[in-house]
XYZ file of C-alpha atoms in Angstrom:
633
model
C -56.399 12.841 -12.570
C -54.048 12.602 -9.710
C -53.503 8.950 -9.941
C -52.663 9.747 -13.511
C -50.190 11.858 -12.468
C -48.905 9.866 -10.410
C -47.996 7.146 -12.449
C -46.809 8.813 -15.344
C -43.938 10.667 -13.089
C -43.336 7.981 -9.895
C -40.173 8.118 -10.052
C -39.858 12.099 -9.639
C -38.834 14.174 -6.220
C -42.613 15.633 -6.759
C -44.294 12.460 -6.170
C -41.606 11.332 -3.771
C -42.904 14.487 -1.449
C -46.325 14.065 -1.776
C -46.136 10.440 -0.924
C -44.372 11.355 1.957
C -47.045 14.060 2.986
C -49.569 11.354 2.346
C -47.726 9.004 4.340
C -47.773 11.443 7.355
C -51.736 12.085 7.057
C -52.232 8.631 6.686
C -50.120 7.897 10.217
C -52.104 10.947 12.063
C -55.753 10.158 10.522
C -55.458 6.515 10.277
C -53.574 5.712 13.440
C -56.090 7.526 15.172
C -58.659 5.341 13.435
C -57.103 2.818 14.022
C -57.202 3.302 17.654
C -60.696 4.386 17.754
C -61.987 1.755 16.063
C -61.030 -0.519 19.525
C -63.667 2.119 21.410
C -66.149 1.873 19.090
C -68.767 -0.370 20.451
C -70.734 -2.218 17.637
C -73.146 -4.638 19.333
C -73.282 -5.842 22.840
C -74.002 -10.115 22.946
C -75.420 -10.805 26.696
C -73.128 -8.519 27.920
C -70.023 -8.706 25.830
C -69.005 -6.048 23.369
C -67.963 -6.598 20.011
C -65.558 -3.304 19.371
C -65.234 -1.401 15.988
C -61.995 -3.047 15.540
C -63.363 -6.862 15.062
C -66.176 -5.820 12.714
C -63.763 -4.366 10.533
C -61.707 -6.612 10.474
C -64.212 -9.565 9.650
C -66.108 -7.086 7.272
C -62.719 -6.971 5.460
C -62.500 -10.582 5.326
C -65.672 -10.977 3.679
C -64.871 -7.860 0.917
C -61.605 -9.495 -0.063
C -63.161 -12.966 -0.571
C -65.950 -11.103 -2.512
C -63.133 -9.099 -4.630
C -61.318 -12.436 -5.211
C -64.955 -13.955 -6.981
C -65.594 -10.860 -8.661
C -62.059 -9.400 -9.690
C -62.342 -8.528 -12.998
C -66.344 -6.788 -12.568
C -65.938 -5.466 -9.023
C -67.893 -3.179 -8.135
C -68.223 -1.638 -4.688
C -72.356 -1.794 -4.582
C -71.339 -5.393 -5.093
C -70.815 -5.027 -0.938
C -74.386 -3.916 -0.463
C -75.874 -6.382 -2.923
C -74.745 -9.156 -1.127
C -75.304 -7.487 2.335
C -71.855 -7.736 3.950
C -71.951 -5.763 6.581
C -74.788 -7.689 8.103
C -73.552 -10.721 7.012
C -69.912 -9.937 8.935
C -71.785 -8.624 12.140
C -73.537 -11.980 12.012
C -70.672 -13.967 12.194
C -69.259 -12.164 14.738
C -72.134 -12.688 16.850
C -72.100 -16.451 16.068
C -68.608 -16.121 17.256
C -69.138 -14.766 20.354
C -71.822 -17.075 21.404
C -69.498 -20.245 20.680
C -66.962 -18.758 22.597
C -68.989 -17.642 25.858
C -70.476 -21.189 25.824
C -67.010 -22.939 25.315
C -65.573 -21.152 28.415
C -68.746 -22.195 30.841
C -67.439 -25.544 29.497
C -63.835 -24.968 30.710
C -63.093 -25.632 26.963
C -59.959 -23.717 25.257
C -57.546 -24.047 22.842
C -53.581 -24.623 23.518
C -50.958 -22.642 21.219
C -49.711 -25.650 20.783
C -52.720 -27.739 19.070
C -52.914 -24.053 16.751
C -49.378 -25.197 15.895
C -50.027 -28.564 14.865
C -53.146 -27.845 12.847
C -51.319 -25.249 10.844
C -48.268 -27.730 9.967
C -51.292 -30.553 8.907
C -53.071 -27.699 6.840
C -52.213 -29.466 3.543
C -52.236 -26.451 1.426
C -48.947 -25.670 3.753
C -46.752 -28.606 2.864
C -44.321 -29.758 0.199
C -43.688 -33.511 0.007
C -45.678 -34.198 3.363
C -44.056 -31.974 5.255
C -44.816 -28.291 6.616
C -43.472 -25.732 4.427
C -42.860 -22.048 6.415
C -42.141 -20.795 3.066
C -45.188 -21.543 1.417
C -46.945 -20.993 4.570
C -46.141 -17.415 4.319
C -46.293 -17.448 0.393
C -49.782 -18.538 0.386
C -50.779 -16.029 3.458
C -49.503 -13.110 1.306
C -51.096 -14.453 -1.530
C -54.983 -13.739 -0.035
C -53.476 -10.674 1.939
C -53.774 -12.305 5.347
C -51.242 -11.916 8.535
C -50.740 -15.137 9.890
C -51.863 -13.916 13.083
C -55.263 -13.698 11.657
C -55.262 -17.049 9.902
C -54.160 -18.801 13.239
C -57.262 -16.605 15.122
C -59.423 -17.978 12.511
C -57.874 -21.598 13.059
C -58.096 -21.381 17.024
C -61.762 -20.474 16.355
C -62.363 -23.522 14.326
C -60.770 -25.598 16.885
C -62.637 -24.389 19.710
C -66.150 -24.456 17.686
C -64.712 -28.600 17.070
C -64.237 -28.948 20.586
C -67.563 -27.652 21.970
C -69.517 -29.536 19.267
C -67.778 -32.901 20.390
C -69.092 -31.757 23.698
C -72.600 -30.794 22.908
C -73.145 -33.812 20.495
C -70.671 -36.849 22.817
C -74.582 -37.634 24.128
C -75.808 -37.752 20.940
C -74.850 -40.965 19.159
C -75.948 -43.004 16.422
C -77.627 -45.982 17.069
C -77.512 -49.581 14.151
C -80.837 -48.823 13.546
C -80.463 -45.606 12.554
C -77.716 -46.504 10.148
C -80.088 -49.512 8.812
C -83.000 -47.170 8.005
C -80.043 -44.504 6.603
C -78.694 -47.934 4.288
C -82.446 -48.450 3.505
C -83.253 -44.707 2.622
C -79.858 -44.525 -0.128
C -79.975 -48.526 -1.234
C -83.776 -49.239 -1.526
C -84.657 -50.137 -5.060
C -88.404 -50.707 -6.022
C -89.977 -51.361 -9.624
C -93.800 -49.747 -10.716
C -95.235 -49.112 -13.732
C -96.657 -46.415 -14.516
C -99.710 -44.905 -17.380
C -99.303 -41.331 -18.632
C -101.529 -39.435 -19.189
C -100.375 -36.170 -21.861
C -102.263 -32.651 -21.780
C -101.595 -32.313 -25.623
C -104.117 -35.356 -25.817
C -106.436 -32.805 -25.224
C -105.607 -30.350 -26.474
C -108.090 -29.976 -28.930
C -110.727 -29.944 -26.388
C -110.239 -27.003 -24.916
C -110.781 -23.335 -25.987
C -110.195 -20.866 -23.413
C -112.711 -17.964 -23.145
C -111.563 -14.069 -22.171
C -112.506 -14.493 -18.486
C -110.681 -17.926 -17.955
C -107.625 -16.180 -19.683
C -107.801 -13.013 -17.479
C -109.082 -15.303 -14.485
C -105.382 -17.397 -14.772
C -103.877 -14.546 -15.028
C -104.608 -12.877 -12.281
C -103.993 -15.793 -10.571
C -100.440 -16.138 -11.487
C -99.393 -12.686 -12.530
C -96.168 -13.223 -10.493
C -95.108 -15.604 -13.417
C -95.689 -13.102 -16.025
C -93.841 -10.449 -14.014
C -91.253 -7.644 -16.413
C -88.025 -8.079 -14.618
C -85.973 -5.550 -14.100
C -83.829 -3.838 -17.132
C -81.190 -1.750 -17.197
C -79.363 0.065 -20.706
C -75.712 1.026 -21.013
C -73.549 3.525 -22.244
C -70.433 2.133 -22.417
C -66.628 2.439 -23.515
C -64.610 -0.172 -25.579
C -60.834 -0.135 -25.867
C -59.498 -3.042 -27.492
C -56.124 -3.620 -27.826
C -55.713 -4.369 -31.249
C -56.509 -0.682 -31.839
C -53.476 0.222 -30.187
C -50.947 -1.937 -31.976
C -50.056 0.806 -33.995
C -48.521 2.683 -30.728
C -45.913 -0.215 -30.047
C -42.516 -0.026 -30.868
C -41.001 -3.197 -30.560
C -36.916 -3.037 -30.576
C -34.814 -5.850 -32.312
C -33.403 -6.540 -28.580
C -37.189 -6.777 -27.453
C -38.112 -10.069 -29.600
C -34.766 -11.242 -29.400
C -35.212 -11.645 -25.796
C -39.239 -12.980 -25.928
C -37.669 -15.713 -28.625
C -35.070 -16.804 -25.948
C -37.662 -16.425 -23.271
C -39.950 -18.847 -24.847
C -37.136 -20.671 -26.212
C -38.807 -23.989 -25.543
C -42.383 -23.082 -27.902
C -40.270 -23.126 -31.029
C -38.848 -26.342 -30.666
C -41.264 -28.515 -33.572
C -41.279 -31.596 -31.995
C -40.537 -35.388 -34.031
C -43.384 -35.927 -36.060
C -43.846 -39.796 -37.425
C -46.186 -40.450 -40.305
C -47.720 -44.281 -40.110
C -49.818 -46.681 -41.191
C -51.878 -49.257 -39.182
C -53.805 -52.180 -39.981
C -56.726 -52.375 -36.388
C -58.344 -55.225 -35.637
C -61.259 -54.291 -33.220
C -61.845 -55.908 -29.971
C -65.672 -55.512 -28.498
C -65.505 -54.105 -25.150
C -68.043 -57.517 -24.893
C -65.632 -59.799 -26.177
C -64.558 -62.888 -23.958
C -61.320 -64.222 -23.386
C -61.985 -66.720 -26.747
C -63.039 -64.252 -28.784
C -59.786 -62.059 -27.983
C -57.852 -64.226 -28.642
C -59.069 -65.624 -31.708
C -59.118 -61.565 -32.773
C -55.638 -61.740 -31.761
C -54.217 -65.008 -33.816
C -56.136 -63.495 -37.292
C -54.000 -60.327 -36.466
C -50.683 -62.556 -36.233
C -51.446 -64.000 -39.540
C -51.981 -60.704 -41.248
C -48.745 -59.599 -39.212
C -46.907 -62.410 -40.889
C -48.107 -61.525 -44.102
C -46.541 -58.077 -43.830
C -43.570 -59.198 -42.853
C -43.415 -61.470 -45.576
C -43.342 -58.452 -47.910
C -46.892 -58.185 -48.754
C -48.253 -55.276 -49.738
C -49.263 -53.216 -46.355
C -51.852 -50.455 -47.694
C -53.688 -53.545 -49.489
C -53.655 -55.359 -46.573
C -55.090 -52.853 -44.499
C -57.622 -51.680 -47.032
C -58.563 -55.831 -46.712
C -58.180 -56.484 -43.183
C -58.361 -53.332 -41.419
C -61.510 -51.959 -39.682
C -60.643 -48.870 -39.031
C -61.832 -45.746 -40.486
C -58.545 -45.029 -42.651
C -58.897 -48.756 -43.517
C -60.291 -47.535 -46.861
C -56.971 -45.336 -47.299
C -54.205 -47.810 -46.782
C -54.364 -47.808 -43.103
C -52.505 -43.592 -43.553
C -53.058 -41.843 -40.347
C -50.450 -38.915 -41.427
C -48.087 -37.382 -39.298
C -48.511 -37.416 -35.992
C -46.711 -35.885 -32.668
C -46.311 -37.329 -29.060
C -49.400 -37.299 -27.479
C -51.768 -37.461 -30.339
C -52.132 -41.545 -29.652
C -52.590 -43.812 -26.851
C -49.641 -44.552 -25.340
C -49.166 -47.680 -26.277
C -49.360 -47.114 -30.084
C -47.340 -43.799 -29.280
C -44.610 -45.712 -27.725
C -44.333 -48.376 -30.565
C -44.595 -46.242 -33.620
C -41.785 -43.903 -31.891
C -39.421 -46.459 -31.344
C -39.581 -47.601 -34.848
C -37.385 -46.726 -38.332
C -38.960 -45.845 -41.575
C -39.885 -48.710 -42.795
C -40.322 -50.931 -39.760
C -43.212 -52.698 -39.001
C -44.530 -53.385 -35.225
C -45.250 -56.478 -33.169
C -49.215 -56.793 -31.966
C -49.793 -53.370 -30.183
C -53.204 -53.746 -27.901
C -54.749 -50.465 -27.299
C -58.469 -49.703 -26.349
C -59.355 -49.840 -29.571
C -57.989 -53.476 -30.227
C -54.749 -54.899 -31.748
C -52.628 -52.812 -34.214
C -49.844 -53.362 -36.983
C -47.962 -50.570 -37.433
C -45.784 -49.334 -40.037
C -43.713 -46.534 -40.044
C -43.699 -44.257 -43.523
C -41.794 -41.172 -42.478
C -39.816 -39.595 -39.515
C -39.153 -35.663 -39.042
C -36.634 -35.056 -36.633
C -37.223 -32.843 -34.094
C -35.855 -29.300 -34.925
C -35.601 -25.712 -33.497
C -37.023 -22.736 -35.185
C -34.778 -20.164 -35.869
C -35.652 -17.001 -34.770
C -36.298 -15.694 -38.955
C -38.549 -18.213 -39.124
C -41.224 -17.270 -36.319
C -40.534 -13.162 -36.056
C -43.737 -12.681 -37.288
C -45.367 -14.536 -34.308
C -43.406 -13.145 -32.256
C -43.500 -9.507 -33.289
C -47.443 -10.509 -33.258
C -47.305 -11.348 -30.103
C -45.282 -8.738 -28.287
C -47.668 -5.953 -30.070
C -50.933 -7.396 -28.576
C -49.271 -7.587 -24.888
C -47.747 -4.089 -25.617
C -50.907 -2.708 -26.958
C -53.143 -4.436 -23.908
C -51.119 -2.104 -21.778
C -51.447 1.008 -23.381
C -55.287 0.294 -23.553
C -55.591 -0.572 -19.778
C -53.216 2.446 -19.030
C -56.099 4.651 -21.674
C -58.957 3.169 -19.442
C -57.485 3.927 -16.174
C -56.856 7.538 -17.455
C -59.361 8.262 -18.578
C -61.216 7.004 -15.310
C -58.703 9.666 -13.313
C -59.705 12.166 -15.058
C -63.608 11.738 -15.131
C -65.780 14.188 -13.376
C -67.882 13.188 -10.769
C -70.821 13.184 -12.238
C -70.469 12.869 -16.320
C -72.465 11.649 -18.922
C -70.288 8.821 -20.642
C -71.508 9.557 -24.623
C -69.964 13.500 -24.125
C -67.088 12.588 -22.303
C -65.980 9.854 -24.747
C -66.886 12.399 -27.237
C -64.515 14.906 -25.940
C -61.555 12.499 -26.104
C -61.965 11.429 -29.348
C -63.696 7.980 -28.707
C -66.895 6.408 -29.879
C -69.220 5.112 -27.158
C -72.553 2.595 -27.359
C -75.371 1.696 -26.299
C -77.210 -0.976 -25.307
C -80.786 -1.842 -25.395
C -82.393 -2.594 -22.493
C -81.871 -5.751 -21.105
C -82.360 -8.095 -18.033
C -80.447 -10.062 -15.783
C -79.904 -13.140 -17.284
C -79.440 -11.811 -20.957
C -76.862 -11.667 -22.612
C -75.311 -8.366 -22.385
C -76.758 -7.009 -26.215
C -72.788 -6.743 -28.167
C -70.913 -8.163 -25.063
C -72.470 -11.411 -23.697
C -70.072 -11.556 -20.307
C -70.083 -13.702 -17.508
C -72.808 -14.053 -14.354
C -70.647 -11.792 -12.289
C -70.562 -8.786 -14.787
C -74.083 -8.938 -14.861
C -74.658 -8.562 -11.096
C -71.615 -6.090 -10.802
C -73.602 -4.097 -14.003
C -77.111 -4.633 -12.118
C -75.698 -3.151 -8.718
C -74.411 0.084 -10.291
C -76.873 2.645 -9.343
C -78.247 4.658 -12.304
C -75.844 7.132 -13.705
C -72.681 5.964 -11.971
C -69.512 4.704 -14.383
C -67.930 1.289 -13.441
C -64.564 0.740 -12.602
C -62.377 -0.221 -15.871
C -63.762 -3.842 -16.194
C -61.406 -6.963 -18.555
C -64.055 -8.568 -21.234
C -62.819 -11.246 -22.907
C -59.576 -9.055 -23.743
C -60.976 -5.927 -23.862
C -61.232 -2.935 -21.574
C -64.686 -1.126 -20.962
C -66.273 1.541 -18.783
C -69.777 1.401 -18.537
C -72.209 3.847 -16.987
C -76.000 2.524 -16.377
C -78.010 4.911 -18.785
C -81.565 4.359 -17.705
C -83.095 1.807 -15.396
C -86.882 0.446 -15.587
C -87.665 -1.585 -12.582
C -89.420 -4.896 -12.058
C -93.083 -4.467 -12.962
C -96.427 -6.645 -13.033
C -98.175 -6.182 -16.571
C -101.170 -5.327 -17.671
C -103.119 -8.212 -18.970
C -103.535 -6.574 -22.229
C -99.300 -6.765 -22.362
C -98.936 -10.809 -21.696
C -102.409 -11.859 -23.376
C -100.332 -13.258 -26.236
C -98.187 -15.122 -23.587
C -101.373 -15.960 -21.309
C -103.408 -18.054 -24.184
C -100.948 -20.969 -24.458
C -100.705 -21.379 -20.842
C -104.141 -21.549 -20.286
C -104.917 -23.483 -23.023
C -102.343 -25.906 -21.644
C -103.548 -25.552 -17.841
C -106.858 -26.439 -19.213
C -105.954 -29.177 -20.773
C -103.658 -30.299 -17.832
C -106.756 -30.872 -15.690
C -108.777 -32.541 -18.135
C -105.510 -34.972 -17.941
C -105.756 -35.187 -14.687
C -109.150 -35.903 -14.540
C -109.297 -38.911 -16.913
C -105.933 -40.024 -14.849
C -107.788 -39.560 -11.277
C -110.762 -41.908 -13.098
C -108.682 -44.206 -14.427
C -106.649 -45.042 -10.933
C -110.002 -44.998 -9.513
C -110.953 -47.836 -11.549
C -107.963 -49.419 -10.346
C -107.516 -49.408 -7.149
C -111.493 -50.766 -6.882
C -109.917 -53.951 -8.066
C -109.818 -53.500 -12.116
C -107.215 -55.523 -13.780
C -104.326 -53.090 -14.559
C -103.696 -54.480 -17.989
C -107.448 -54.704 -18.824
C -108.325 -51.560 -17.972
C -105.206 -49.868 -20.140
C -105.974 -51.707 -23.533
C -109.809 -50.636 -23.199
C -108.951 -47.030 -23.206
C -105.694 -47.668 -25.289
C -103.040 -46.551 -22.981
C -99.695 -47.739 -22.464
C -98.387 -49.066 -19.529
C -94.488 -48.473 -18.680
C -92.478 -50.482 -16.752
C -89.658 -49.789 -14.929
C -86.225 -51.284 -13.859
C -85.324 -51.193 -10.639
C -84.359 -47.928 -9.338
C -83.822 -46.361 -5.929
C -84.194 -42.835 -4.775
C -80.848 -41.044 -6.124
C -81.671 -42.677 -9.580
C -84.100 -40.622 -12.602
C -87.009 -42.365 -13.856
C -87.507 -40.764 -17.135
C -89.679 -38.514 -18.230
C -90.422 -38.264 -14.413
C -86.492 -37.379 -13.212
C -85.373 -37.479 -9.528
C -87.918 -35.628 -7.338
C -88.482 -35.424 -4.153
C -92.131 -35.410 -4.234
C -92.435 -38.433 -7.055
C -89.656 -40.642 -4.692
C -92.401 -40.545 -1.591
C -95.077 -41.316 -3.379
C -93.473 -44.354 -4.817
C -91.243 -45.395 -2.009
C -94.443 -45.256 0.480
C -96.035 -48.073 -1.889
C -95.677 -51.843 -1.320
C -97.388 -55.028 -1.883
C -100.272 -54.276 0.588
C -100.714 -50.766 -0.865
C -100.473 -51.040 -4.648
C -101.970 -47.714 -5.866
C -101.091 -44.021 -4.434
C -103.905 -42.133 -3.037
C -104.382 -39.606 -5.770
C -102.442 -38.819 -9.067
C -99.161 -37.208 -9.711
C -99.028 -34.108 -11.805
C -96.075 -32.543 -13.622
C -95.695 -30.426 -16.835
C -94.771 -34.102 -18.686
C -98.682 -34.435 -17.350
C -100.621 -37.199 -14.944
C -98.995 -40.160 -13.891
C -100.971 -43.199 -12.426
C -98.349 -45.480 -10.715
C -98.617 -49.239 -9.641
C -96.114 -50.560 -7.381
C -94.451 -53.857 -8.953
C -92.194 -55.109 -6.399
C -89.215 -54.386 -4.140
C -85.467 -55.610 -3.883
C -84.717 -57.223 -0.785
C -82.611 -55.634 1.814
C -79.289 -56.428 1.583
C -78.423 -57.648 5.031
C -74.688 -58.696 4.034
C -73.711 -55.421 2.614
C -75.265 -53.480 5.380
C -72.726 -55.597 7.630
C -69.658 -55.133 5.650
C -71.084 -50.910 5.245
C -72.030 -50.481 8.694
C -69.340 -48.683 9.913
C -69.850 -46.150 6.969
C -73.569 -45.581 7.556
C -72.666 -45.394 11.320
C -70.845 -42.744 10.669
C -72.824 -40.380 8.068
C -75.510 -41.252 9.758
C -73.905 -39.817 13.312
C -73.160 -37.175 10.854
C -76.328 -36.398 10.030
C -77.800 -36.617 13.123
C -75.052 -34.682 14.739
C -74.877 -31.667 12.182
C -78.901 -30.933 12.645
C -78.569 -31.388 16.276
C -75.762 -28.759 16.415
C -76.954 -26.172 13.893
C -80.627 -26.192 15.953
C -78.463 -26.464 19.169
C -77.046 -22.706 17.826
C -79.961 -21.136 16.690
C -81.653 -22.120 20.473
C -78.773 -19.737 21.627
C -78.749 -17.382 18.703
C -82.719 -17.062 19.675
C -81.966 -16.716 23.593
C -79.075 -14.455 23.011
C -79.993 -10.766 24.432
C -78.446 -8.787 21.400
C -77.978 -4.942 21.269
C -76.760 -3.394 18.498
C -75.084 -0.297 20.015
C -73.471 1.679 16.568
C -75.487 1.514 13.370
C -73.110 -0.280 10.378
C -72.966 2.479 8.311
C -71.478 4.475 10.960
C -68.718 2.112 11.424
């Protein structure tokens, strides 16, 4: 209610006073705060205190890059479901850590190396060069003192600096970067039998106890996830166009405001007669493509007919038409049929114009000149226009009022009710679901899903619209009964069943064949097919297989000594039975002109698990106190 108040009548000597008494509370309670919150001691780290002040300070930090994801939905159990607070105190112990060990080092950071990495920040320059404008723009922007930002940049060039340290004894040797070149470049071919569950199918029936048996075996998969129903509030705009009025002076000014929208641009209607070039096609064939277009050229030129000729020669899909493509506006074609047919009279027909396509002839129908709309002629747009941004207001301005003036605790149906507006409900529905009426994005859902039951969101934007919503009823995550899934438990069974009867007849079959039996023999007696692939190497799919980590080192571990892998690989496309065909050879001359490359990543590798374990060692050793509970700070 008060902040309802407030910004109906900010411009009176009422709320002039009472900002100023606020002001005055806020100097007396906050500064003192403020001030405390240096005493306050969070959590010792061997020895060293991190005060109130730094926690809330990187806590902050984390909330407003949280806010900036989840603007529109935010929510402030968002800060809980994500764990910030931990999360923050974390990082400040990370921090500390880096920064004891840097100094038994002798390692620190100059202001004037903070000075150069803020002018090469490129996010901070215009044409190459440091902007202080933008510098401060941008700072603003994310509502960050560039003190802060230049703390956060010293930090990242001391953590730079003690890394270099830590890893300058830990370099990358060739053969490190050979077996890295090997790992991404190594390309093998196999062939492979499959072996498909719905094969058989039919020879399974699952009884009551191998139903109830899987079941209880995997109830976690069968698991009710947790639902929550809504009560919520809608206020779309469009039901408060009829609020707006919209002076003459009002559209007047949007019309020269936008002046440049209501400019229709040149519009050329043309013909064209395309000759298609294969992307396949040789030098030869182009240009023999190329002289039958030149003849056809001449024959337009010569006064021929041009929709017969394109209906003849053309082989294009308006061929059929004449060759008509209509009107048409800059930026509708390629370029270089743009730029012909634009530079053309009515009437005029082109040279050769080579596009991806192929070769063109164009001829130009009909020109409209560019022209401005008057404002008569797009009012209605305009007034359109002007009433939907109007009426968005008002409904935000309805949504934020109504949110003043809510009691604490309120049931959302009565109190829309009471002011005349209709609420809904949802059924219940999961995470993951579309929102029953709404839909909505991922971070709606978890900023819905993190409202405690009862409470009323903030005044959140859907697609347009404004909506409070207040979590009706909750049921939480639940195993089910067997009796509740059984209809969901059959076809999986029946299925899992079958799975292992697939696997069986595969584990026989590569039995068979790594005793010796001839591959190819052995497949056309039992009537399987045998697939073989191209090369491939570790980032590529093999289809229906895909990229997996698990299929990659069976297949990769295979080679000419070691045909056959030691058992049979199972997915839900079924069992596979591989045979290793042959390998690629190592490329020895692109590894030399690469090496540098996979020097380097591989160094980078090498150097980024060595430092990450390097800081959990002292995260583990660390003697870590935490001295003020984060939900008293």
């Amino acid at each position: 209610m008060l902040l309802g108040i407030m910004r109906k009548h900010a411009k009176s000597w009422l709320i002039k006073t009472l900002i100023a008494i606020i002001a005055i509370v806020f100097v007396f309670y906050f500064g003192y705060s403020f001030t405390s919150d240096r005493t306050i001691k969070v959590a010792s780290v061997n020895g060293e205190i991190i005060t109130g002040l730094e926690y809330r300070k990187a806590y902050s930090e984390l909330r407003e890059a949280l806010f900036r994801q989840y603007r529109d939905v935010w929510s402030d159990n968002l800060v809980e479901m994500f764990d910030l607070k931990n999360r923050a105190l974390e990082s400040l112990i990370m921090e500390k850590l880096i920064s004891m060990e840097a100094r038994k080092l002798g390692l620190d950071v100059t202001e004037n190396e903070i000075q150069q990495a803020v002018m090469r920040y490129p996010g901070f320059q215009t044409d190459g060069r440091f902007d202080l404008g933008r510098y401060r723009a941008l700072l603003a922007q994310n509502r960050m003192e560039p003190e802060d930002f230049e703390a956060g940049i010293a930090r990242e060039l001391l953590g730079n600096k003690l890394r270099q340290f830590v890893l300058g004894f830990v370099p990358a040797t060739e053969e490190e970067a050979r077996d890295y070149f090997k790992y991404l470049n190594e390309k093998i071919r196999i062939s492979y039998i499959t072996f498909d569950p719905d094969q058989f199918l039919e020879e399974v029936a699952p009884s009551e106890s191998e139903m109830e048996s899987y079941f209880q075996e995997h109830k976690e998969a069968y698991r009710i996830p947790e639902k929550i129903r809504l009560t919520y509030i809608s206020l779309d705009p469009k039901d408060f166009t009829s609020e707006v009025v919209l002076p003459e002076r009002a559209m007047e000014n949007y019309y020269d405001y936008h002046h440049d929208s209501f400019i229709e641009p040149k519009e050329v209607r043309a013909r064209h007669i395309l000759f298609k070039v294969p992307s396949s096609a040789g030098e030869q064939d182009v240009e023999e493509i190329k002289k039958k277009a030149e003849e056809v050229l001449k024959q337009a030129r010569d006064g021929a007919d041009f929709s017969a000729l394109a209906q003849k020669y053309s082989e294009g899909p308006t061929g059929s038409e004449g060759g008509d493509l209509g009107y048409f506006t800059k930026g509708d074609m390629e370029k270089p049929f743009e730029d012909s047919a634009f530079n053309l009279e009515i009437g005029a027909i082109s040279d050769i114009v080579r596009t991806s396509h192929g070769f063109h002839i164009i001829k130009i129908e009909d020109i409209k000149p560019s022209r401005e709309k008057p404002l008569e002629d797009v009012r209605e747009k305009i007034e359109a226009d002007l009433r939907l941004i109007e009426a968005t207001a008002i409904a935000r301005e309805r949504g934020l009022s109504l949110l003043d003036q809510m009691p604490y605790e309120v049931d959302l149906a009565e109190y829309a009710e009471r002011h005349g507006l209709a609420s809904r409900e949802t059924p219940a529905f999961s995470k993951g679901e579309p929102i029953p009426g709404i839909n909505g994005s991922e971070e709606l859902q978890q900023s819905l899903f993190s409202l405690p039951t009862g409470d009323v969101s903030d005044l959140m934007e859907v697609d347009g619209k404004y909506y409070l919503f207040q979590v009706q009823e909750r049921e939480k995550s639940r195993l089910p009964s067997f009796q509740e899934v059984a209809e969901d438990v059959k076809p999986d069974v029946t299925r899992h069943l079958a799975g292992l009867k697939a696997e069986a007849a595969a584990s026989e079959f590569l039995k068979e064949a790594s005793a010796g039996g001839a591959w190819g023999k052995l497949a056309a007696e039992k009537g399987l097919e045998i697939v073989k692939t191209d090369f491939f190497s570790r980032t590529e799919p093999v289809e229906p297989i895909g990229r997996r980590g698990e299929f990659n080192e069976i297949v990769f571990s295979l080679h000419e000594g070691k045909r056959f892998p030691d058992e049979v690989f199972q997915d839900t496309e079924g069992a596979f039975v591989f045979r290793w065909e042959e390998a690629q050879p190592f490329d020895e001359e692109t590894f030399k002109k690469e090496k540098g490359r996979y020097l380097f990543q591989a160094m980078t590798m090498k150097h980024q698990a060595a430092f990450n374990g390097w800081l959990e060692s002292l995260r583990q050793k660390a003697d870590v106190e935490i001295l003020t509970p984060l939900n008293e700070t």
